[in-house]
Short mmCIF file of C-alpha atoms in Angstrom, two decimals:
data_model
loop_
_atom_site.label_atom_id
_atom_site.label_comp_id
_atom_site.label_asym_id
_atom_site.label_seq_id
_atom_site.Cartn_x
_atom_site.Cartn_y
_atom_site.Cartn_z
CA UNK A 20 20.17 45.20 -21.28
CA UNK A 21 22.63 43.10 -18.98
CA UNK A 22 23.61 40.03 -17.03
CA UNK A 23 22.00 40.47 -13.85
CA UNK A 24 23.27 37.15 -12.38
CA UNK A 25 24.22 33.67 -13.84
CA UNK A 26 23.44 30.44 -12.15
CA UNK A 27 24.57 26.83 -11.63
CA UNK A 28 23.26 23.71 -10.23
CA UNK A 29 25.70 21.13 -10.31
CA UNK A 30 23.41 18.34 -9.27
CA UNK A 31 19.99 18.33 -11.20
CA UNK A 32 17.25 19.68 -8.27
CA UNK A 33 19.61 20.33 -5.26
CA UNK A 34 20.35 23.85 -4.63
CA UNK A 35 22.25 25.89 -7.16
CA UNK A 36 25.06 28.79 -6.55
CA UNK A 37 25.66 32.43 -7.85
CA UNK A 38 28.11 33.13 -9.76
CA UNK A 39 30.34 36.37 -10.90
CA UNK A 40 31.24 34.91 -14.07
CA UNK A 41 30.78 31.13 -16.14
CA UNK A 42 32.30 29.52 -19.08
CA UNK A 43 29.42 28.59 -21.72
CA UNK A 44 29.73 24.71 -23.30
CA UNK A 45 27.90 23.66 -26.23
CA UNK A 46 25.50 21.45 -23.92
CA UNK A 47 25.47 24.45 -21.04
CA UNK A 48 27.22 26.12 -18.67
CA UNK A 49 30.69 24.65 -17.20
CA UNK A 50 29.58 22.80 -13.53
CA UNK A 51 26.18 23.01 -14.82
CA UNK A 52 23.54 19.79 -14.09
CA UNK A 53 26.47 17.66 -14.83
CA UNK A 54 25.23 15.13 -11.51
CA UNK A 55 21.84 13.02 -11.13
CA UNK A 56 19.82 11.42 -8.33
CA UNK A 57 18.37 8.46 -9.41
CA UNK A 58 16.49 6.24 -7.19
CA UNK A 59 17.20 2.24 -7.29
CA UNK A 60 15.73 1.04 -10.09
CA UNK A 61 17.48 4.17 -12.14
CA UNK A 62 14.31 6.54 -12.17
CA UNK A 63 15.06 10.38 -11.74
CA UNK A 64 14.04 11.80 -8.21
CA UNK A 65 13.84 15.03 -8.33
CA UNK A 66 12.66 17.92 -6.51
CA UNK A 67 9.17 17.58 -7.84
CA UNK A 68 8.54 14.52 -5.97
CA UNK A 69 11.28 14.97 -2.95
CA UNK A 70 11.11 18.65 -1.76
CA UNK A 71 13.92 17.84 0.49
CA UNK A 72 16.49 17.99 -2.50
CA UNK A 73 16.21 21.99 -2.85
CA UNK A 74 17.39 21.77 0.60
CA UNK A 75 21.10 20.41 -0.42
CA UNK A 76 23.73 22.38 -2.03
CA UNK A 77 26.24 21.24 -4.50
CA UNK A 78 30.19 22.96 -5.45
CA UNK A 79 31.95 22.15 -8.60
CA UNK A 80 35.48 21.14 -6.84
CA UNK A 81 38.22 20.28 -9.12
CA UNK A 82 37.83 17.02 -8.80
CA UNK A 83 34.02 16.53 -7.92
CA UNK A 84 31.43 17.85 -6.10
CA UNK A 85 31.42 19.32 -2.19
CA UNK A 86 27.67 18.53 -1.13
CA UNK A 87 26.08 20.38 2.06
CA UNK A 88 23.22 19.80 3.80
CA UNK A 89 21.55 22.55 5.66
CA UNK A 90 23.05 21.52 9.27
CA UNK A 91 26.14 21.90 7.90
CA UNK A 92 27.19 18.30 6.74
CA UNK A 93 29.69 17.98 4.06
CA UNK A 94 30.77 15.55 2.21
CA UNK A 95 33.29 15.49 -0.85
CA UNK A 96 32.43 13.47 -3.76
CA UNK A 97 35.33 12.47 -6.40
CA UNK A 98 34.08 12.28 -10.30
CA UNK A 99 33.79 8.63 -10.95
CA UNK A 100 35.25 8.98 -14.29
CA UNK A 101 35.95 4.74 -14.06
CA UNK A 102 32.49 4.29 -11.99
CA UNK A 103 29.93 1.67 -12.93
CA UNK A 104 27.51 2.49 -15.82
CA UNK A 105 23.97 2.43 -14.28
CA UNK A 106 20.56 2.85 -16.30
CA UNK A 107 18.96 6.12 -16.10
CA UNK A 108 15.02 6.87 -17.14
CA UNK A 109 16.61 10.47 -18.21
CA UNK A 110 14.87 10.97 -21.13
CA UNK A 111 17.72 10.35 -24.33
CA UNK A 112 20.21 8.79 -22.29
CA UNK A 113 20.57 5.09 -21.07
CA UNK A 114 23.18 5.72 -18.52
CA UNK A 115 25.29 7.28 -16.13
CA UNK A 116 28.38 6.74 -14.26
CA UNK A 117 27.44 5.89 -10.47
CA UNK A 118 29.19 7.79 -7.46
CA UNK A 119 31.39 5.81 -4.80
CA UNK A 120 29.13 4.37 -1.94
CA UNK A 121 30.13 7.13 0.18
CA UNK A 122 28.82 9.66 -1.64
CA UNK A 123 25.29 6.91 -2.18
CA UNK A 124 24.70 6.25 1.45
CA UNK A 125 25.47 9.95 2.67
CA UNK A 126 22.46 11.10 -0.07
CA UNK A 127 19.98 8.38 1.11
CA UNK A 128 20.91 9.35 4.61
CA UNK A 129 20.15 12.94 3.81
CA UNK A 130 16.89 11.91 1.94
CA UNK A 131 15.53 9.23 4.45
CA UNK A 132 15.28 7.56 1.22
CA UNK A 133 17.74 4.98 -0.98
CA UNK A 134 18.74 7.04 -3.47
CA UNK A 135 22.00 7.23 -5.83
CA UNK A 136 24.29 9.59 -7.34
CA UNK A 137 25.30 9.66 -11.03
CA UNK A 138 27.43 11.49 -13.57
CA UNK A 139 27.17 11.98 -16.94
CA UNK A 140 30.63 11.50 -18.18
CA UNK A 141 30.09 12.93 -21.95
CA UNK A 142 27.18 15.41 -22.64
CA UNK A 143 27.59 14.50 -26.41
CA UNK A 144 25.59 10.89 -25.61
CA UNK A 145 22.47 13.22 -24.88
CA UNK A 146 20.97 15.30 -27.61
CA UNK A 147 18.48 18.38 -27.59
CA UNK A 148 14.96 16.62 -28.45
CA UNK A 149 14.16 18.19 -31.80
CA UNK A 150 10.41 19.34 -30.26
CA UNK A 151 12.42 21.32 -27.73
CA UNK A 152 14.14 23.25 -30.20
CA UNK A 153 16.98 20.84 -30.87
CA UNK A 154 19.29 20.34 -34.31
CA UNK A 155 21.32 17.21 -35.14
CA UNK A 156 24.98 17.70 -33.19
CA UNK A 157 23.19 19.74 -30.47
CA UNK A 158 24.40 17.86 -27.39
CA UNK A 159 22.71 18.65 -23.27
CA UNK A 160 23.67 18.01 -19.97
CA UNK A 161 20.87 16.87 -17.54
CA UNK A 162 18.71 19.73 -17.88
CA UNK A 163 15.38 18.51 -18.84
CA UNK A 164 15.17 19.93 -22.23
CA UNK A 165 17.65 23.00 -23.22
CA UNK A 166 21.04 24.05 -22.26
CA UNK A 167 20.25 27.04 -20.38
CA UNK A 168 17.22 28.84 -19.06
CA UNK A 169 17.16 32.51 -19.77
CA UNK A 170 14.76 34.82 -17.67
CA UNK A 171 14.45 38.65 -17.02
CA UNK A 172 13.81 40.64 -13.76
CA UNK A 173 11.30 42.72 -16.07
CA UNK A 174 9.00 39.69 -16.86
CA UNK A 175 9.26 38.24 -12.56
CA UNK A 176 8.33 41.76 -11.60
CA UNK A 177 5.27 42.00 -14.06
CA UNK A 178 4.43 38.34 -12.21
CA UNK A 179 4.62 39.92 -8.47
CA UNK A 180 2.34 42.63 -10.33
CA UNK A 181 -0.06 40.06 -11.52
CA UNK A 182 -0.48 38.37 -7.96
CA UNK A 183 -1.30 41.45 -6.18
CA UNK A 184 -3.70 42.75 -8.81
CA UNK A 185 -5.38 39.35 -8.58
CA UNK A 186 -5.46 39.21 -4.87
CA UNK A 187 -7.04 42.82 -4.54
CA UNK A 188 -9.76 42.08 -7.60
CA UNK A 189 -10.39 38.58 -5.18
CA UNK A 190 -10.75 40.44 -2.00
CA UNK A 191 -7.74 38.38 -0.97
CA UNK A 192 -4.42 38.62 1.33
CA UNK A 193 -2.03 39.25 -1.56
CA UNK A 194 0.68 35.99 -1.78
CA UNK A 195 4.29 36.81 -1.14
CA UNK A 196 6.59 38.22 -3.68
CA UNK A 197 7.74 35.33 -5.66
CA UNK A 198 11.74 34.95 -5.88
CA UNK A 199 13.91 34.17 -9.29
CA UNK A 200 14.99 31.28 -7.30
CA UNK A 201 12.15 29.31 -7.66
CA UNK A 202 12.62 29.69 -11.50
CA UNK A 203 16.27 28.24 -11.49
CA UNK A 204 17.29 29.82 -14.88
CA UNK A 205 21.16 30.19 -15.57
CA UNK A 206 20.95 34.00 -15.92
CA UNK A 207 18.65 36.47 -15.71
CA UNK A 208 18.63 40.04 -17.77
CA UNK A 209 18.01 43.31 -16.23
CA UNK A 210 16.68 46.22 -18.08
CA UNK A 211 14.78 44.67 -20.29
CA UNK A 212 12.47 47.27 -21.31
CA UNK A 213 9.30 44.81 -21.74
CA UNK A 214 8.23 42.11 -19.71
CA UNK A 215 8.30 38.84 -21.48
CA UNK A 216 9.92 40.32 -24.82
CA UNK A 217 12.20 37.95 -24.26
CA UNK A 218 9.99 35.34 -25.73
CA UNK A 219 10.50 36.57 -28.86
CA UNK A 220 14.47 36.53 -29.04
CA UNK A 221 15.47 33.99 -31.65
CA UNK A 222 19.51 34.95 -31.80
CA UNK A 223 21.28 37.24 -28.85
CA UNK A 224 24.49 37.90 -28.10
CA UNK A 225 26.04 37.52 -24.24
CA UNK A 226 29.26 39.21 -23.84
CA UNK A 227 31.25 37.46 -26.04
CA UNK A 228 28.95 34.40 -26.49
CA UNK A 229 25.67 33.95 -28.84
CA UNK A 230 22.59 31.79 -28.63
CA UNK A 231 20.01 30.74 -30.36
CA UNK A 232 16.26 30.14 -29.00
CA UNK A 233 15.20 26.55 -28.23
CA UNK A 234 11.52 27.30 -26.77
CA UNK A 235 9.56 29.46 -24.48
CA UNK A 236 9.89 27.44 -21.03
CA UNK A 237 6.73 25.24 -19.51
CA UNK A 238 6.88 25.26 -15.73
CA UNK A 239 5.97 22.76 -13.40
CA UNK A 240 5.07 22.13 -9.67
CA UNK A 241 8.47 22.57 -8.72
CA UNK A 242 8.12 26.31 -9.31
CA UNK A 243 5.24 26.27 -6.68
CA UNK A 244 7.99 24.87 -3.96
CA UNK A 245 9.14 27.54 -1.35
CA UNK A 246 13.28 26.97 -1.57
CA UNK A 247 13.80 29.15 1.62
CA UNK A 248 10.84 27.18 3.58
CA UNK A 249 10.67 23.72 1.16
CA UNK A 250 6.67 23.83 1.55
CA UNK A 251 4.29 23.86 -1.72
CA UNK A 252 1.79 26.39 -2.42
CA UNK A 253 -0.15 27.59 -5.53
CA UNK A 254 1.43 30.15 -6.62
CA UNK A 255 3.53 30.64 -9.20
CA UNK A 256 1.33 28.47 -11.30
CA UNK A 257 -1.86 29.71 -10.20
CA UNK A 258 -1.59 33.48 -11.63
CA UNK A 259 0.73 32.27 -14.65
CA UNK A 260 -2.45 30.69 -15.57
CA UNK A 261 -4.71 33.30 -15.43
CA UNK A 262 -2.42 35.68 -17.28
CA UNK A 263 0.48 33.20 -19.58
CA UNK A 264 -1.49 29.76 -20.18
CA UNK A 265 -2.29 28.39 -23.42
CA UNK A 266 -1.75 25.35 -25.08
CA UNK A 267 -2.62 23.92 -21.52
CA UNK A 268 0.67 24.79 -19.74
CA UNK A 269 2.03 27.62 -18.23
CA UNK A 270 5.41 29.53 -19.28
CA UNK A 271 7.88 31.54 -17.77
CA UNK A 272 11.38 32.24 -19.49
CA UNK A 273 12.90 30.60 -22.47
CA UNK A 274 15.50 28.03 -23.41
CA UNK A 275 18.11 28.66 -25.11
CA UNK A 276 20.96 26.92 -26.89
CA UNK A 277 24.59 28.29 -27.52
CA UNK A 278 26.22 28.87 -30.90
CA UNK A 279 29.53 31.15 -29.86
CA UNK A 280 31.33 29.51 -27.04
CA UNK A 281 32.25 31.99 -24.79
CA UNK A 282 32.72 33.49 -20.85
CA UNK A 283 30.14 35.56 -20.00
CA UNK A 284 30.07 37.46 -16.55
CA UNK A 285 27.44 39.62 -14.65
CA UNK A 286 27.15 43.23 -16.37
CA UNK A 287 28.03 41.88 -19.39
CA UNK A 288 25.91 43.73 -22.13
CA UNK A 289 22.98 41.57 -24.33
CA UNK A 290 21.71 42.19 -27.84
CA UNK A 291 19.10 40.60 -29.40
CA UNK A 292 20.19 39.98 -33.08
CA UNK A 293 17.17 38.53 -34.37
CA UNK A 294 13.54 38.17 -33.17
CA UNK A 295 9.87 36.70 -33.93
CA UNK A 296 7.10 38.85 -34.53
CA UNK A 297 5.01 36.51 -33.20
CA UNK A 298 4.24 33.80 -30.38
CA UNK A 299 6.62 30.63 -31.07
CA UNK A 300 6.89 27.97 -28.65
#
């Protein structure tokens, strides 16, 4: 088994980027979900509830962020490492640091909306919830519960397998192929021989860098949101239910958290150390 590719996405819900090679942090990757947007009274927006956000990119710069629209708009955002604490509803943390205005109006212009930008200046003020897999001193970035998301190509194909089959046994137009994309995990494994086995890895090894599993990954409506196109449909969700639903959610990937800080890079090989026998969320 290998890295296939490894993911960012500096600002939690806008687009993400590919990347050759990333430097793993106890609370995730470096760049990674670092930046909020929070609407005016501190609540998260995210993609869930404003499509629009998948259609922005963010770039780790080394000193803030580059965002782009889809027009071709930049702007370039400095890290407000003195900026105004403002209250966040992200769950275990009561604050972030607030962008310039720039960067504030720019976003709400974007959005049609008036929105914010935050930073989380220290990942160690937000822990790993201990139902998501968390230990005291594990420390996150603005994921929603686990430092990275860990999927495999086997497991998406046996999904596109599952939609077809479904579509032919309904008499119906079979849905387009679904894309990783839509999954956002931080890297994806090829070649591994089973589809979901990953759900039973409990330690692996990356390259150089090891993990240990938080949980097997719920998935939302966001999943069901086009990112080429930005319109909702039913799938994934719909077959993930049929064929990977119980305890009234559906799941797809797994969360895990690092123990061996490391670099890892695409083609780098992956061993599972240790594994469950059987289903643990």
């Amino acid at each position: 088994m290998k890295v296939a590719s490894i993911h960012i996405y500096p600002v939690k819900s806008l687009g993400g980027q590919a990347l050759a090679t990333a430097e793993v942090e106890p609370w995730g990757l470096l760049h990674d979900r670092r930046w909020i947007v929070l609407e005016p009274d501190g609540s998260v927006l995210t993609a869930r509830e404003e499509h629009r956000l998948l259609g922005l990119t963010a770039t780790p710069t080394s000193d803030g962020l580059l965002l782009t629209s889809r027009d071709g708009q930049r702007l370039a955002v400095p890290t407000p490492t003195r900026g105004e604490f403002v209250p966040t509803t992200m769950s275990r943390l009561e604050s972030v640091r607030a962008a310039d205005e720039e960067a504030h109006r720019w976003l709400s212009g974007q959005l049609g909306r008036p929105v914010r930008l935050g930073w989380l200046d220290d990942p160690h003020r937000r822990s790993v919830s201990l139902t998501h897999g968390g230990v005291e001193g594990d420390s996150l970035n603005l994921a929603d519960a686990g430092p990275l998301l860990l999927t495999s190509s086997s497991s998406l194909q046996q999904l596109n397998k599952w939609m077809v089959a479904d579509a032919v046994t309904k008499g119906a137009v079979a849905p387009d192929a679904m894309v990783m994309a839509r999954f956002r995990p931080s890297v994806v494994i090829d070649d591994v021989p089973e589809a979901f086995d990953e759900d039973s890895w409990r330690t692996m090894r990356i390259g150089a860098a090891e993990f240990r599993f938080g949980e097997i990954c719920d998935r939302c409506v966001m999943t069901t949101i086009d990112p080429g196109t930005l319109s909702a449909g039913k799938e994934p969700l719909r077959t993930l239910a049929a064929h990977r639903q119980w305890d009234h959610e559906t799941w797809f990937g797994i969360r895990v958290i690092p123990t061996v800080k490391a670099v890892i890079r695409v083609g780098d090989p992956v061993e599972v150390l240790t594994r469950s026998h059987g289903r643990l969320i």
